[in-house]
Amino acid sequence: MFRFQSLDEDCTLEEEEGLVEEEDEIDQFNDDTFGAGAIDDDWQEEHARLAELDERDKDAASMHLPASTSQDSLTKTPAPPPSAPPPGLEDQGGGGDLAESLARLILGADPAIAGVGTVKMSDRVAQPQPPPSGLQLQPHSLLSYQQQSQSQHLLHRGTAPMQMNSRSIWESVGFGPVSVTPGLAPHMEDSSLASIMKEVGLPKKPATMRSDERRDLSERVPPPRSCSPVIGSPPVRAAPIGTPPKPPMSHPLNQQIHCPTAVHVRAPVQHRYPPPYPERLSPNTLLNIANSPLCRPPFPAGVGPVLSQIQRAQLLNSQVGPFPRGAPAPPLLHSGGGGFRPFFGQPPPRVGPLPPPNHGSIRHNTTHLHPQHRRLLTQRLQNRSDRGGRTGEHRNRDPYSNLMTQREKDWVARIQMMQLQSTDPYLDDYYYQNYYEKMEKRQETERDSSKKEHTTKLITPQVAKLEHTYRPVQFAGSLGKLTVSSVNNPRKMIDAVVTSRTDDEEKREKQVWNKRRQILYTVEKMYSLLLEVQDFEKKFIQTPEEQRDALLEQHKSHTVQLYNTLREREWDDRVSDEQCLMIMSVRKGKRLVSRLLPFLPQPQAAAVIMAIARNLPALAKKDKQDQVLCWLVEPVAAVIQSMSSSALTDLLQELQGSEGQLPRVLQNKFGVTLLYLILSEGERMQSSDTNCQLMDDNRWTELVFSVTRKLLEVPPASLSPPLFTPPNLLSLFSRYVDRQRLEQLQEKLQISALSR
Amino acid sequence: MNYMPGTASLIEDIDKKHLVLLRDGRTLIGFLRSIDQFANLVLHQTVERIHVGKKYGDIPRGIFIVRGENVVLLGEIDLEKESETVLQQVSIEEILEEQRSQQQAKQEAEKAKTQALKDRGLSIPRVDMLDEY
């Protein structure tokens, strides 16, 4: 056991052995930490003592400073900054063993402190009177350094087991002696605690403030901010988000590494601008000059705190050379845009040249803006700079200007700009974008009405979308879920599993609801696709050339997808009636279809309309409010006009469909309108194109005949007024019906037209 | 405008004389020295100006740091126009006296009004209390 590695021979080994045997089972480390082996001296004491030693070292060099105060403190307080042990030991020499050992027992392992204790004990024992004067002891302290080793031996002889243990522990760890100040070295040699201090480094006391050396408090570095633990939380920044930029630090003189508040002595600052006025000014002239730019000084004339502070600032801020000490004499002035630095406030020191006052020379990042907008702003800038040129001279006189450095201004501006960044400007700032687009268009039309060329719009790029996939902190090898939840990964508290209920009745009831929900769901999905398709054009213009093909592909796939949902089966190209019906049964679905139709290719659109026509009665029934179906009129009209004659015929046939369908169709506004549309289109075809295929087979004619028949049969009440009556209907009917019927029709239709 | 084209920013207003109206009704006039992203203001050589009728009085206050949320509005003072004001400057004591009497008059009027309403069985809550919420 290394306990026995003491240098002590006089120690009663028997005692120790006994002790050790009893404690055989005790865990060695435990004992060392908590038991007899632990060092239980006061680290503060130790530190103070060592610091004291450090100073004493310096004092020793001077040799003349009385240490009476330190001695007094010694006797008065047993624990705190003790002087070097040797004086005490020196006093007592080899005697007073009892006192020594007692002292050691009380004050612990460190020989230094033990030594102190011995001083007092011996003092108390031997000399109840106040201690000898400082002068007397002083030479002792000097001598003590010479006789360190002797005293150490003295100490060792009487060391208690505790002390030995402490020493041995540190020895076992293997601290070697490190060279320190000569005065301390011999003392430190064997004291392992002290050797640790050497390793770590003595934290020096911050230098005391002397009155003549006024430190500029504005340069003091604030203590480092404490940050919350990182686990699971959003990334910790070195400085929290709201921190303003640190002013550019001049090279720190006397920087204390270990001291948390580093106080800098400011390095000399070069002045950037040649001072507009003479270097040396009397306070009065200074007053006058400073007062003039501030047109109406807020302070009454008698009070001049501003200026006296300027004077004080001058005292602080004189750059090169020694500080004028306590002199209100003509202070050295360094003026210019930012030369003055008032005493209050925390102006950052400017070490390097600053950019000239912002007079429109700074170009900021305007890429996110619309080019039109940018143009406006540059114009405005120019105007301002014209006007600002005159007032600029006044600004130079302001002694407090540019307290906020360019860097800080940029910082604030940057924060504000960040809020403007957008990955999707059409989403974030729709109205702004649209407004400028409209303005541009208007200007284009106004400007170059002569030129027909379409100038390509340059829309500035936006910030790229960065996908940050957040992965929650996972601990390997941990059991179960760990309670690490943060704002980014809120922890799921309950693992709820959904189990469907198998109640038959409920099922049936729910089926109805489910059906509706399903329809709505389908409609929603289609809508999202549709919106993508509709926005395609805008996106297309924005994307760069390389990506345009991809976008086009995407667009196509979207449209295909949309159509697919209407289809019956994957391989069957026909429009599914059921599906169509389903979708159209919902108001939103109808709207969807009306918006969708323009985007579908012709044959598919035609197919859709066929389906509508086929199922019109059913749709009409579901759509009691006629208005909703009528949304379809416009797109349908567009499609019809692009239809071929055969398709048109088919459509008419579909519309008539089964027996009794037409009357029902006629009852519905949309139906009537649709009919008219078809007829009018047919008529247009016939009249415009003589070679029209419409008359090739008799279908068209027959259909029209039946239509007219029905129209005449149907009572006027059940004939719903259409949205509009195409003008060429009359000519259509005139082809097919005789005069009498024509007149009848005319009446009826006119009646319907009037009753609209 | 230079820094933040198309937006309102105070950066252009730095080192200029401003009039700031606070939420508590005070009017401060001072040189705007520094700002931050919350529009907290650092006003230098600030003067609190009390207006009563056509008179006003200035109380020198020194440096103000105003939390941004307490500012109702602020605007740059045109130094040329400032000298052409029709208002009459008086001493601080006088303006405070005037203000006191104005407040008193207002209070009495308010009191009379509430009394009259009370007589008629009505009560109207004070509007200034709403601001606290």
mmCIF file of N, CA, C and O in Angstrom, chain A residues 213 215-216 218-222 246-269 349 351:
data_model
loop_
_atom_site.group_PDB
_atom_site.id
_atom_site.type_symbol
_atom_site.label_atom_id
_atom_site.label_comp_id
_atom_site.label_asym_id
_atom_site.label_seq_id
_atom_site.Cartn_x
_atom_site.Cartn_y
_atom_site.Cartn_z
ATOM 1 N N GLU A 213 -4.669 55.882 -14.116
ATOM 2 C CA GLU A 213 -4.762 55.105 -15.344
ATOM 3 C C GLU A 213 -6.216 54.729 -15.562
ATOM 4 O O GLU A 213 -6.664 53.643 -15.229
ATOM 5 N N ARG A 215 -9.268 53.370 -17.023
ATOM 6 C CA ARG A 215 -9.548 52.388 -18.050
ATOM 7 C C ARG A 215 -10.828 52.748 -18.769
ATOM 8 O O ARG A 215 -11.781 53.223 -18.175
ATOM 9 N N ASP A 216 -10.857 52.480 -19.999
ATOM 10 C CA ASP A 216 -12.057 52.752 -20.772
ATOM 11 C C ASP A 216 -13.011 51.584 -20.605
ATOM 12 O O ASP A 216 -12.790 50.498 -21.114
ATOM 13 N N SER A 218 -15.749 51.040 -21.754
ATOM 14 C CA SER A 218 -16.551 50.639 -22.902
ATOM 15 C C SER A 218 -15.960 49.456 -23.616
ATOM 16 O O SER A 218 -16.622 48.808 -24.388
ATOM 17 N N GLU A 219 -14.701 49.167 -23.317
ATOM 18 C CA GLU A 219 -14.097 48.059 -24.042
ATOM 19 C C GLU A 219 -14.121 46.782 -23.244
ATOM 20 O O GLU A 219 -13.533 45.800 -23.643
ATOM 21 N N ARG A 220 -14.742 46.814 -22.147
ATOM 22 C CA ARG A 220 -14.733 45.615 -21.327
ATOM 23 C C ARG A 220 -15.514 44.515 -22.019
ATOM 24 O O ARG A 220 -16.595 44.730 -22.539
ATOM 25 N N VAL A 221 -14.958 43.338 -21.996
ATOM 26 C CA VAL A 221 -15.650 42.210 -22.630
ATOM 27 C C VAL A 221 -16.661 41.651 -21.651
ATOM 28 O O VAL A 221 -16.313 41.352 -20.512
ATOM 29 N N PRO A 222 -17.857 41.499 -22.057
ATOM 30 C CA PRO A 222 -18.848 40.942 -21.132
ATOM 31 C C PRO A 222 -18.563 39.476 -20.882
ATOM 32 O O PRO A 222 -17.961 38.808 -21.726
ATOM 33 N N LYS A 246 -20.017 42.348 -32.000
ATOM 34 C CA LYS A 246 -19.026 42.855 -31.071
ATOM 35 C C LYS A 246 -18.202 43.899 -31.792
ATOM 36 O O LYS A 246 -17.832 43.723 -32.952
ATOM 37 N N PRO A 247 -17.903 44.933 -31.118
ATOM 38 C CA PRO A 247 -17.082 45.944 -31.786
ATOM 39 C C PRO A 247 -15.700 45.373 -32.089
ATOM 40 O O PRO A 247 -15.229 44.510 -31.366
ATOM 41 N N PRO A 248 -15.095 45.806 -33.116
ATOM 42 C CA PRO A 248 -13.754 45.279 -33.446
ATOM 43 C C PRO A 248 -12.790 45.588 -32.310
ATOM 44 O O PRO A 248 -12.628 46.735 -31.923
ATOM 45 N N MET A 249 -12.225 44.537 -31.785
ATOM 46 C CA MET A 249 -11.408 44.695 -30.591
ATOM 47 C C MET A 249 -9.997 45.111 -30.963
ATOM 48 O O MET A 249 -9.380 44.516 -31.822
ATOM 49 N N SER A 250 -9.528 46.073 -30.289
ATOM 50 C CA SER A 250 -8.105 46.408 -30.426
ATOM 51 C C SER A 250 -7.327 45.348 -29.694
ATOM 52 O O SER A 250 -7.826 44.670 -28.823
ATOM 53 N N HIS A 251 -6.076 45.181 -30.050
ATOM 54 C CA HIS A 251 -5.341 44.056 -29.464
ATOM 55 C C HIS A 251 -5.238 44.256 -27.958
ATOM 56 O O HIS A 251 -4.835 45.312 -27.487
ATOM 57 N N PRO A 252 -5.643 43.257 -27.261
ATOM 58 C CA PRO A 252 -5.745 43.453 -25.809
ATOM 59 C C PRO A 252 -4.392 43.378 -25.127
ATOM 60 O O PRO A 252 -3.639 42.433 -25.303
ATOM 61 N N LEU A 253 -4.101 44.374 -24.411
ATOM 62 C CA LEU A 253 -2.887 44.347 -23.607
ATOM 63 C C LEU A 253 -3.238 43.816 -22.253
ATOM 64 O O LEU A 253 -4.319 44.053 -21.743
ATOM 65 N N ASN A 254 -2.342 43.114 -21.690
ATOM 66 C CA ASN A 254 -2.547 42.554 -20.352
ATOM 67 C C ASN A 254 -3.804 41.719 -20.279
ATOM 68 O O ASN A 254 -4.572 41.820 -19.345
ATOM 69 N N GLN A 255 -4.008 40.942 -21.286
ATOM 70 C CA GLN A 255 -5.246 40.177 -21.243
ATOM 71 C C GLN A 255 -5.099 39.014 -20.265
ATOM 72 O O GLN A 255 -4.140 38.260 -20.296
ATOM 73 N N GLN A 256 -6.073 38.896 -19.443
ATOM 74 C CA GLN A 256 -6.037 37.828 -18.470
ATOM 75 C C GLN A 256 -6.798 36.652 -19.044
ATOM 76 O O GLN A 256 -7.952 36.748 -19.370
ATOM 77 N N ILE A 257 -6.134 35.562 -19.130
ATOM 78 C CA ILE A 257 -6.780 34.419 -19.744
ATOM 79 C C ILE A 257 -7.804 33.799 -18.805
ATOM 80 O O ILE A 257 -8.853 33.364 -19.194
ATOM 81 N N HIS A 258 -7.442 33.791 -17.599
ATOM 82 C CA HIS A 258 -8.298 33.054 -16.684
ATOM 83 C C HIS A 258 -9.334 33.921 -16.020
ATOM 84 O O HIS A 258 -10.260 33.427 -15.438
ATOM 85 N N CYS A 259 -9.085 35.191 -16.130
ATOM 86 C CA CYS A 259 -10.027 36.070 -15.479
ATOM 87 C C CYS A 259 -11.256 36.204 -16.359
ATOM 88 O O CYS A 259 -11.148 36.516 -17.526
ATOM 89 N N PRO A 260 -12.404 35.987 -15.859
ATOM 90 C CA PRO A 260 -13.595 36.040 -16.706
ATOM 91 C C PRO A 260 -13.885 37.411 -17.277
ATOM 92 O O PRO A 260 -14.349 37.528 -18.373
ATOM 93 N N THR A 261 -13.607 38.434 -16.547
ATOM 94 C CA THR A 261 -13.839 39.761 -17.124
ATOM 95 C C THR A 261 -12.495 40.335 -17.518
ATOM 96 O O THR A 261 -11.739 40.808 -16.690
ATOM 97 N N ALA A 262 -12.254 40.263 -18.780
ATOM 98 C CA ALA A 262 -10.967 40.787 -19.241
ATOM 99 C C ALA A 262 -11.109 42.277 -19.438
ATOM 100 O O ALA A 262 -11.981 42.756 -20.150
ATOM 101 N N VAL A 263 -10.311 42.967 -18.810
ATOM 102 C CA VAL A 263 -10.370 44.420 -18.945
ATOM 103 C C VAL A 263 -9.208 44.851 -19.823
ATOM 104 O O VAL A 263 -8.055 44.565 -19.536
ATOM 105 N N HIS A 264 -9.549 45.495 -20.892
ATOM 106 C CA HIS A 264 -8.504 45.842 -21.839
ATOM 107 C C HIS A 264 -8.051 47.257 -21.638
ATOM 108 O O HIS A 264 -8.835 48.149 -21.379
ATOM 109 N N VAL A 265 -6.821 47.397 -21.848
ATOM 110 C CA VAL A 265 -6.323 48.768 -21.967
ATOM 111 C C VAL A 265 -6.297 49.052 -23.446
ATOM 112 O O VAL A 265 -5.725 48.310 -24.237
ATOM 113 N N ARG A 266 -6.930 50.104 -23.814
ATOM 114 C CA ARG A 266 -7.109 50.305 -25.245
ATOM 115 C C ARG A 266 -5.815 50.694 -25.914
ATOM 116 O O ARG A 266 -5.077 51.537 -25.453
ATOM 117 N N ALA A 267 -5.611 50.047 -27.012
ATOM 118 C CA ALA A 267 -4.405 50.374 -27.779
ATOM 119 C C ALA A 267 -4.608 51.716 -28.455
ATOM 120 O O ALA A 267 -5.725 52.147 -28.682
ATOM 121 N N PRO A 268 -3.563 52.333 -28.789
ATOM 122 C CA PRO A 268 -3.692 53.634 -29.475
ATOM 123 C C PRO A 268 -4.426 53.478 -30.791
ATOM 124 O O PRO A 268 -4.192 52.560 -31.549
ATOM 125 N N VAL A 269 -5.316 54.389 -31.023
ATOM 126 C CA VAL A 269 -6.142 54.332 -32.231
ATOM 127 C C VAL A 269 -5.675 55.386 -33.197
ATOM 128 O O VAL A 269 -5.497 56.541 -32.816
ATOM 129 N N PRO A 349 -14.834 51.143 -30.157
ATOM 130 C CA PRO A 349 -13.645 51.830 -30.672
ATOM 131 C C PRO A 349 -13.460 51.499 -32.137
ATOM 132 O O PRO A 349 -13.706 50.389 -32.565
ATOM 133 N N VAL A 351 -10.989 50.978 -34.970
ATOM 134 C CA VAL A 351 -9.561 50.764 -35.175
ATOM 135 C C VAL A 351 -9.166 51.062 -36.599
ATOM 136 O O VAL A 351 -8.183 51.702 -36.872
#
